[in-house]
mmCIF file of C-alpha atoms in Angstrom:
data_model
loop_
_atom_site.group_PDB
_atom_site.id
_atom_site.type_symbol
_atom_site.label_atom_id
_atom_site.label_comp_id
_atom_site.label_asym_id
_atom_site.label_seq_id
_atom_site.Cartn_x
_atom_site.Cartn_y
_atom_site.Cartn_z
ATOM 1 C CA UNK A 1 31.885 -12.100 9.395
ATOM 2 C CA UNK A 2 31.917 -11.013 5.588
ATOM 3 C CA UNK A 3 32.293 -8.176 3.352
ATOM 4 C CA UNK A 4 30.141 -8.962 0.066
ATOM 5 C CA UNK A 5 30.868 -6.360 -3.001
ATOM 6 C CA UNK A 6 28.962 -6.626 -6.293
ATOM 7 C CA UNK A 7 26.944 -4.405 -8.616
ATOM 8 C CA UNK A 8 22.782 -4.052 -8.761
ATOM 9 C CA UNK A 9 22.915 -6.221 -11.458
ATOM 10 C CA UNK A 10 24.921 -7.502 -14.343
ATOM 11 C CA UNK A 11 22.886 -7.550 -17.397
ATOM 12 C CA UNK A 12 24.177 -4.135 -19.007
ATOM 13 C CA UNK A 13 24.668 -3.139 -22.521
ATOM 14 C CA UNK A 14 27.089 -0.326 -21.432
ATOM 15 C CA UNK A 15 28.983 -2.806 -19.833
ATOM 16 C CA UNK A 16 30.000 -4.565 -23.130
ATOM 17 C CA UNK A 17 33.884 -4.105 -24.227
ATOM 18 C CA UNK A 18 34.251 -2.430 -21.151
ATOM 19 C CA UNK A 19 33.580 -5.602 -18.104
ATOM 20 C CA UNK A 20 32.738 -8.352 -20.670
ATOM 21 C CA UNK A 21 34.737 -9.509 -23.500
ATOM 22 C CA UNK A 22 32.874 -7.601 -26.854
ATOM 23 C CA UNK A 23 30.680 -10.757 -28.499
ATOM 24 C CA UNK A 24 30.137 -12.614 -25.006
ATOM 25 C CA UNK A 25 26.655 -13.828 -24.883
ATOM 26 C CA UNK A 26 24.272 -13.243 -22.437
ATOM 27 C CA UNK A 27 23.808 -16.255 -20.897
ATOM 28 C CA UNK A 28 27.438 -16.676 -19.965
ATOM 29 C CA UNK A 29 27.009 -12.327 -18.760
ATOM 30 C CA UNK A 30 26.346 -14.471 -15.095
ATOM 31 C CA UNK A 31 29.361 -16.548 -15.369
ATOM 32 C CA UNK A 32 31.985 -14.107 -16.093
ATOM 33 C CA UNK A 33 30.277 -11.612 -13.156
ATOM 34 C CA UNK A 34 31.092 -14.290 -10.384
ATOM 35 C CA UNK A 35 34.615 -14.418 -11.450
ATOM 36 C CA UNK A 36 34.640 -10.524 -10.340
ATOM 37 C CA UNK A 37 33.324 -10.253 -7.671
ATOM 38 C CA UNK A 38 31.022 -11.997 -4.412
ATOM 39 C CA UNK A 39 27.323 -10.954 -4.762
ATOM 40 C CA UNK A 40 25.574 -9.694 -6.842
ATOM 41 C CA UNK A 41 21.778 -7.682 -5.953
ATOM 42 C CA UNK A 42 19.591 -8.609 -8.358
ATOM 43 C CA UNK A 43 17.370 -5.857 -9.979
ATOM 44 C CA UNK A 44 15.552 -8.240 -12.219
ATOM 45 C CA UNK A 45 12.871 -10.200 -9.657
ATOM 46 C CA UNK A 46 11.557 -6.451 -9.202
ATOM 47 C CA UNK A 47 9.655 -6.703 -12.331
ATOM 48 C CA UNK A 48 8.928 -9.976 -12.196
ATOM 49 C CA UNK A 49 9.358 -13.202 -9.938
ATOM 50 C CA UNK A 50 11.702 -15.516 -12.223
ATOM 51 C CA UNK A 51 10.638 -19.061 -12.713
ATOM 52 C CA UNK A 52 11.927 -21.504 -11.049
ATOM 53 C CA UNK A 53 14.630 -22.972 -13.655
ATOM 54 C CA UNK A 54 15.480 -19.127 -13.872
ATOM 55 C CA UNK A 55 16.247 -19.234 -10.467
ATOM 56 C CA UNK A 56 18.576 -22.842 -10.351
ATOM 57 C CA UNK A 57 20.130 -21.577 -13.347
ATOM 58 C CA UNK A 58 22.029 -18.624 -11.627
ATOM 59 C CA UNK A 59 22.548 -20.892 -8.574
ATOM 60 C CA UNK A 60 23.974 -23.406 -10.616
ATOM 61 C CA UNK A 61 26.362 -20.515 -11.986
ATOM 62 C CA UNK A 62 27.650 -19.488 -8.663
ATOM 63 C CA UNK A 63 30.686 -20.471 -7.059
ATOM 64 C CA UNK A 64 30.307 -21.274 -3.118
ATOM 65 C CA UNK A 65 30.561 -18.455 -0.836
ATOM 66 C CA UNK A 66 28.670 -16.120 -4.033
ATOM 67 C CA UNK A 67 25.529 -14.638 -2.338
ATOM 68 C CA UNK A 68 22.322 -12.998 -4.476
ATOM 69 C CA UNK A 69 20.806 -10.589 -2.310
ATOM 70 C CA UNK A 70 16.921 -10.240 -3.784
ATOM 71 C CA UNK A 71 14.646 -7.469 -4.845
ATOM 72 C CA UNK A 72 10.985 -7.764 -3.990
ATOM 73 C CA UNK A 73 8.598 -7.563 -7.102
ATOM 74 C CA UNK A 74 6.957 -4.157 -7.388
ATOM 75 C CA UNK A 75 3.601 -5.799 -7.444
ATOM 76 C CA UNK A 76 3.996 -5.944 -3.318
ATOM 77 C CA UNK A 77 6.052 -2.282 -2.495
ATOM 78 C CA UNK A 78 4.896 -0.411 -5.170
ATOM 79 C CA UNK A 79 0.917 -1.528 -5.888
ATOM 80 C CA UNK A 80 -0.063 -3.288 -3.162
ATOM 81 C CA UNK A 81 2.308 -1.388 -0.793
ATOM 82 C CA UNK A 82 2.779 -4.271 1.825
ATOM 83 C CA UNK A 83 -0.573 -4.280 2.587
ATOM 84 C CA UNK A 84 -2.594 -7.358 1.788
ATOM 85 C CA UNK A 85 0.225 -9.373 -0.025
ATOM 86 C CA UNK A 86 1.122 -12.549 1.917
ATOM 87 C CA UNK A 87 0.009 -14.770 -1.224
ATOM 88 C CA UNK A 88 2.761 -12.699 -3.441
ATOM 89 C CA UNK A 89 5.481 -12.971 -0.891
ATOM 90 C CA UNK A 90 4.714 -16.704 -0.748
ATOM 91 C CA UNK A 91 5.316 -16.998 -4.531
ATOM 92 C CA UNK A 92 8.271 -15.434 -4.152
ATOM 93 C CA UNK A 93 10.015 -17.312 -1.710
ATOM 94 C CA UNK A 94 9.329 -20.453 -3.574
ATOM 95 C CA UNK A 95 11.813 -18.925 -6.119
ATOM 96 C CA UNK A 96 13.976 -17.137 -3.667
ATOM 97 C CA UNK A 97 14.743 -20.741 -1.878
ATOM 98 C CA UNK A 98 15.944 -22.006 -5.169
ATOM 99 C CA UNK A 99 19.217 -20.051 -5.089
ATOM 100 C CA UNK A 100 19.897 -22.344 -1.722
ATOM 101 C CA UNK A 101 23.071 -21.062 0.040
ATOM 102 C CA UNK A 102 23.812 -18.635 -2.471
ATOM 103 C CA UNK A 103 20.190 -16.491 -1.496
ATOM 104 C CA UNK A 104 21.114 -13.384 0.838
ATOM 105 C CA UNK A 105 19.211 -10.719 1.746
ATOM 106 C CA UNK A 106 15.265 -9.929 0.385
ATOM 107 C CA UNK A 107 15.477 -6.152 -0.149
ATOM 108 C CA UNK A 108 11.727 -4.205 -0.382
ATOM 109 C CA UNK A 109 12.667 -0.949 -2.262
ATOM 110 C CA UNK A 110 9.286 1.282 -1.161
ATOM 111 C CA UNK A 111 8.096 4.740 -3.476
ATOM 112 C CA UNK A 112 9.011 7.777 -2.820
ATOM 113 C CA UNK A 113 5.613 8.559 -2.604
ATOM 114 C CA UNK A 114 4.755 5.868 0.185
ATOM 115 C CA UNK A 115 5.000 7.839 3.402
ATOM 116 C CA UNK A 116 5.235 6.192 6.777
ATOM 117 C CA UNK A 117 2.662 3.655 7.793
ATOM 118 C CA UNK A 118 3.938 1.897 10.851
ATOM 119 C CA UNK A 119 1.068 -0.634 11.235
ATOM 120 C CA UNK A 120 1.319 -1.858 7.751
ATOM 121 C CA UNK A 121 5.161 -2.175 7.939
ATOM 122 C CA UNK A 122 4.474 -4.283 11.209
ATOM 123 C CA UNK A 123 2.727 -6.687 9.568
ATOM 124 C CA UNK A 124 4.662 -7.110 6.421
ATOM 125 C CA UNK A 125 7.342 -7.794 7.955
ATOM 126 C CA UNK A 126 5.318 -10.625 9.873
ATOM 127 C CA UNK A 127 3.831 -11.366 6.827
ATOM 128 C CA UNK A 128 7.125 -12.011 5.338
ATOM 129 C CA UNK A 129 8.895 -13.769 8.058
ATOM 130 C CA UNK A 130 5.895 -16.415 7.781
ATOM 131 C CA UNK A 131 6.606 -16.644 3.891
ATOM 132 C CA UNK A 132 10.490 -17.398 4.087
ATOM 133 C CA UNK A 133 9.792 -19.896 7.260
ATOM 134 C CA UNK A 134 13.176 -18.597 8.963
ATOM 135 C CA UNK A 135 12.331 -15.614 11.201
ATOM 136 C CA UNK A 136 16.122 -14.335 11.009
ATOM 137 C CA UNK A 137 16.498 -14.191 7.721
ATOM 138 C CA UNK A 138 17.409 -10.687 6.672
ATOM 139 C CA UNK A 139 15.196 -8.553 5.014
ATOM 140 C CA UNK A 140 16.245 -5.270 4.526
ATOM 141 C CA UNK A 141 14.074 -1.440 3.693
ATOM 142 C CA UNK A 142 15.029 0.950 1.009
ATOM 143 C CA UNK A 143 13.569 3.941 2.346
ATOM 144 C CA UNK A 144 12.224 6.670 -0.062
ATOM 145 C CA UNK A 145 9.835 8.532 2.099
ATOM 146 C CA UNK A 146 12.009 10.478 4.796
ATOM 147 C CA UNK A 147 9.172 10.615 6.982
ATOM 148 C CA UNK A 148 10.142 6.893 7.843
ATOM 149 C CA UNK A 149 14.038 7.843 9.781
ATOM 150 C CA UNK A 150 13.342 7.550 12.838
ATOM 151 C CA UNK A 151 12.844 5.625 16.884
ATOM 152 C CA UNK A 152 9.664 3.887 15.716
ATOM 153 C CA UNK A 153 10.166 2.449 12.602
ATOM 154 C CA UNK A 154 13.628 1.397 13.808
ATOM 155 C CA UNK A 155 12.093 -0.046 16.636
ATOM 156 C CA UNK A 156 9.328 -2.147 14.395
ATOM 157 C CA UNK A 157 12.787 -3.291 12.024
ATOM 158 C CA UNK A 158 14.734 -5.067 15.261
ATOM 159 C CA UNK A 159 11.912 -6.751 16.363
ATOM 160 C CA UNK A 160 11.230 -8.185 13.061
ATOM 161 C CA UNK A 161 15.455 -8.648 12.447
ATOM 162 C CA UNK A 162 15.175 -6.580 9.540
ATOM 163 C CA UNK A 163 16.792 -3.281 8.712
ATOM 164 C CA UNK A 164 16.861 -0.192 6.620
ATOM 165 C CA UNK A 165 18.893 0.358 3.697
ATOM 166 C CA UNK A 166 21.693 2.792 3.672
ATOM 167 C CA UNK A 167 21.137 4.350 0.283
ATOM 168 C CA UNK A 168 22.514 7.719 -0.869
ATOM 169 C CA UNK A 169 19.315 9.214 -3.088
ATOM 170 C CA UNK A 170 19.657 12.652 -3.044
ATOM 171 C CA UNK A 171 15.216 12.767 -2.636
ATOM 172 C CA UNK A 172 15.536 11.024 0.675
ATOM 173 C CA UNK A 173 19.312 11.008 2.375
ATOM 174 C CA UNK A 174 19.654 8.271 4.951
ATOM 175 C CA UNK A 175 18.861 10.251 9.012
ATOM 176 C CA UNK A 176 22.255 7.533 9.828
ATOM 177 C CA UNK A 177 23.364 4.669 10.021
ATOM 178 C CA UNK A 178 21.065 1.371 11.498
ATOM 179 C CA UNK A 179 22.418 1.104 15.449
ATOM 180 C CA UNK A 180 22.022 -2.560 14.992
ATOM 181 C CA UNK A 181 20.493 -5.230 12.507
ATOM 182 C CA UNK A 182 20.719 -8.191 11.064
ATOM 183 C CA UNK A 183 23.458 -7.094 8.277
ATOM 184 C CA UNK A 184 24.572 -3.720 6.823
ATOM 185 C CA UNK A 185 23.243 -2.899 3.299
ATOM 186 C CA UNK A 186 24.445 0.011 0.985
ATOM 187 C CA UNK A 187 23.159 0.950 -2.116
ATOM 188 C CA UNK A 188 25.478 3.866 -3.821
ATOM 189 C CA UNK A 189 23.337 5.580 -7.133
ATOM 190 C CA UNK A 190 26.031 6.980 -8.314
ATOM 191 C CA UNK A 191 26.889 10.647 -8.163
ATOM 192 C CA UNK A 192 26.157 12.199 -11.164
ATOM 193 C CA UNK A 193 22.254 11.712 -11.062
ATOM 194 C CA UNK A 194 20.458 8.810 -13.464
ATOM 195 C CA UNK A 195 22.447 5.852 -12.394
ATOM 196 C CA UNK A 196 25.814 7.650 -12.657
ATOM 197 C CA UNK A 197 28.864 8.789 -11.803
ATOM 198 C CA UNK A 198 32.048 7.561 -10.282
ATOM 199 C CA UNK A 199 33.177 7.599 -6.145
ATOM 200 C CA UNK A 200 35.500 9.738 -5.031
ATOM 201 C CA UNK A 201 38.759 7.321 -3.324
ATOM 202 C CA UNK A 202 37.907 9.386 0.078
ATOM 203 C CA UNK A 203 34.045 8.138 0.131
ATOM 204 C CA UNK A 204 35.522 4.834 -1.188
ATOM 205 C CA UNK A 205 37.824 4.323 1.496
ATOM 206 C CA UNK A 206 34.820 5.717 3.789
ATOM 207 C CA UNK A 207 32.518 2.711 2.890
ATOM 208 C CA UNK A 208 35.334 0.296 3.108
ATOM 209 C CA UNK A 209 36.305 1.326 7.211
ATOM 210 C CA UNK A 210 31.983 1.087 7.729
ATOM 211 C CA UNK A 211 32.032 -2.652 5.807
ATOM 212 C CA UNK A 212 35.000 -3.509 7.563
ATOM 213 C CA UNK A 213 33.565 -2.208 11.148
ATOM 214 C CA UNK A 214 30.690 -4.312 10.813
ATOM 215 C CA UNK A 215 32.581 -6.631 9.838
ATOM 216 C CA UNK A 216 34.801 -6.782 12.874
ATOM 217 C CA UNK A 217 30.730 -6.549 14.714
ATOM 218 C CA UNK A 218 30.206 -10.195 13.418
ATOM 219 C CA UNK A 219 27.753 -9.358 11.242
ATOM 220 C CA UNK A 220 27.655 -10.264 6.876
ATOM 221 C CA UNK A 221 28.193 -6.054 5.237
ATOM 222 C CA UNK A 222 26.340 -5.984 1.855
ATOM 223 C CA UNK A 223 27.183 -2.853 -0.953
ATOM 224 C CA UNK A 224 25.983 -2.594 -4.030
ATOM 225 C CA UNK A 225 26.724 -0.373 -6.472
ATOM 226 C CA UNK A 226 23.938 0.650 -9.126
ATOM 227 C CA UNK A 227 25.636 3.341 -10.753
ATOM 228 C CA UNK A 228 25.803 1.297 -13.577
ATOM 229 C CA UNK A 229 24.436 3.267 -16.670
ATOM 230 C CA UNK A 230 28.105 4.545 -17.344
ATOM 231 C CA UNK A 231 29.577 1.294 -16.564
ATOM 232 C CA UNK A 232 31.647 2.979 -12.854
ATOM 233 C CA UNK A 233 29.927 0.662 -11.305
ATOM 234 C CA UNK A 234 32.126 -1.608 -12.011
ATOM 235 C CA UNK A 235 35.505 0.320 -11.638
ATOM 236 C CA UNK A 236 33.948 1.758 -8.021
ATOM 237 C CA UNK A 237 33.672 -2.073 -7.105
ATOM 238 C CA UNK A 238 37.136 -3.008 -8.380
ATOM 239 C CA UNK A 239 38.488 0.182 -6.073
ATOM 240 C CA UNK A 240 36.508 -0.695 -2.541
ATOM 241 C CA UNK A 241 37.620 -4.261 -3.152
ATOM 242 C CA UNK A 242 40.774 -3.466 -3.020
ATOM 243 C CA UNK A 243 40.341 -1.186 -0.141
ATOM 244 C CA UNK A 244 38.229 -3.425 2.133
ATOM 245 C CA UNK A 245 41.305 -6.395 1.323
ATOM 246 C CA UNK A 246 43.332 -3.536 2.761
ATOM 247 C CA UNK A 247 41.453 -2.927 5.832
ATOM 248 C CA UNK A 248 40.432 -6.402 6.937
ATOM 249 C CA UNK A 249 44.228 -7.450 6.287
ATOM 250 C CA UNK A 250 45.248 -5.260 9.362
ATOM 251 C CA UNK A 251 45.460 -6.408 12.745
ATOM 252 C CA UNK A 252 42.236 -5.567 15.059
ATOM 253 C CA UNK A 253 43.475 -4.544 18.739
ATOM 254 C CA UNK A 254 44.073 -7.945 19.764
ATOM 255 C CA UNK A 255 45.719 -9.284 16.646
ATOM 256 C CA UNK A 256 43.195 -10.748 14.744
ATOM 257 C CA UNK A 257 41.521 -10.662 11.707
ATOM 258 C CA UNK A 258 37.744 -10.395 11.749
ATOM 259 C CA UNK A 259 36.480 -13.934 11.520
ATOM 260 C CA UNK A 260 35.701 -15.410 7.813
ATOM 261 C CA UNK A 261 36.102 -11.437 6.457
ATOM 262 C CA UNK A 262 36.630 -11.667 2.578
ATOM 263 C CA UNK A 263 36.392 -9.118 -0.280
#
């Protein structure tokens, strides 16, 4: 399957003159971004559900094969804390589906104060499935409380065709990779705190090996760099693209390249 590499969002003042040409209008930034990367994680949807017109403008800017992952609104994850939010999920799904073939995984980022409540997680995933109208659409949960990483959580996610996000937040180190799931989903928040700091060659090489291994298993693999505050995300994503391209070009045991793999 395919490896998708991008950043968490694209509209950052610090990127002008570094990634975007000086003076590039805001409405042209996405068009520039999609010529460099294969995916984007849209963080802005966490703060408000975008209008259908806005989502269709994004869709019309994206080339064939480009994927956008969407973060669920904080009204669902932080305020309702996954409880009794079926109507909110349905409203979000209506907007999300306007992306058409560009729609990728949905990410639910939970606050660090959200301790394990397995029944609530199970019910939320059932509601999300019903709202999306697709029992196998990839759903990803970023847990920020360490108590979530247990076998009961893993079993609930497996049954719901969902997975946990592999992130590198110091306050909540992920207790291992998911053994299976609809996708592999990595988030890289930076090495220096405050969403800053570049990754070493060794760290990026390890991520490249992991992404390629999942692709070879037949699963789509996503990674998004959220170290956006100092522009490091752009350079890290580009460096990783080169490593993944090199990895995928090497023949496997049968001399075959994973089907559909690209960076």
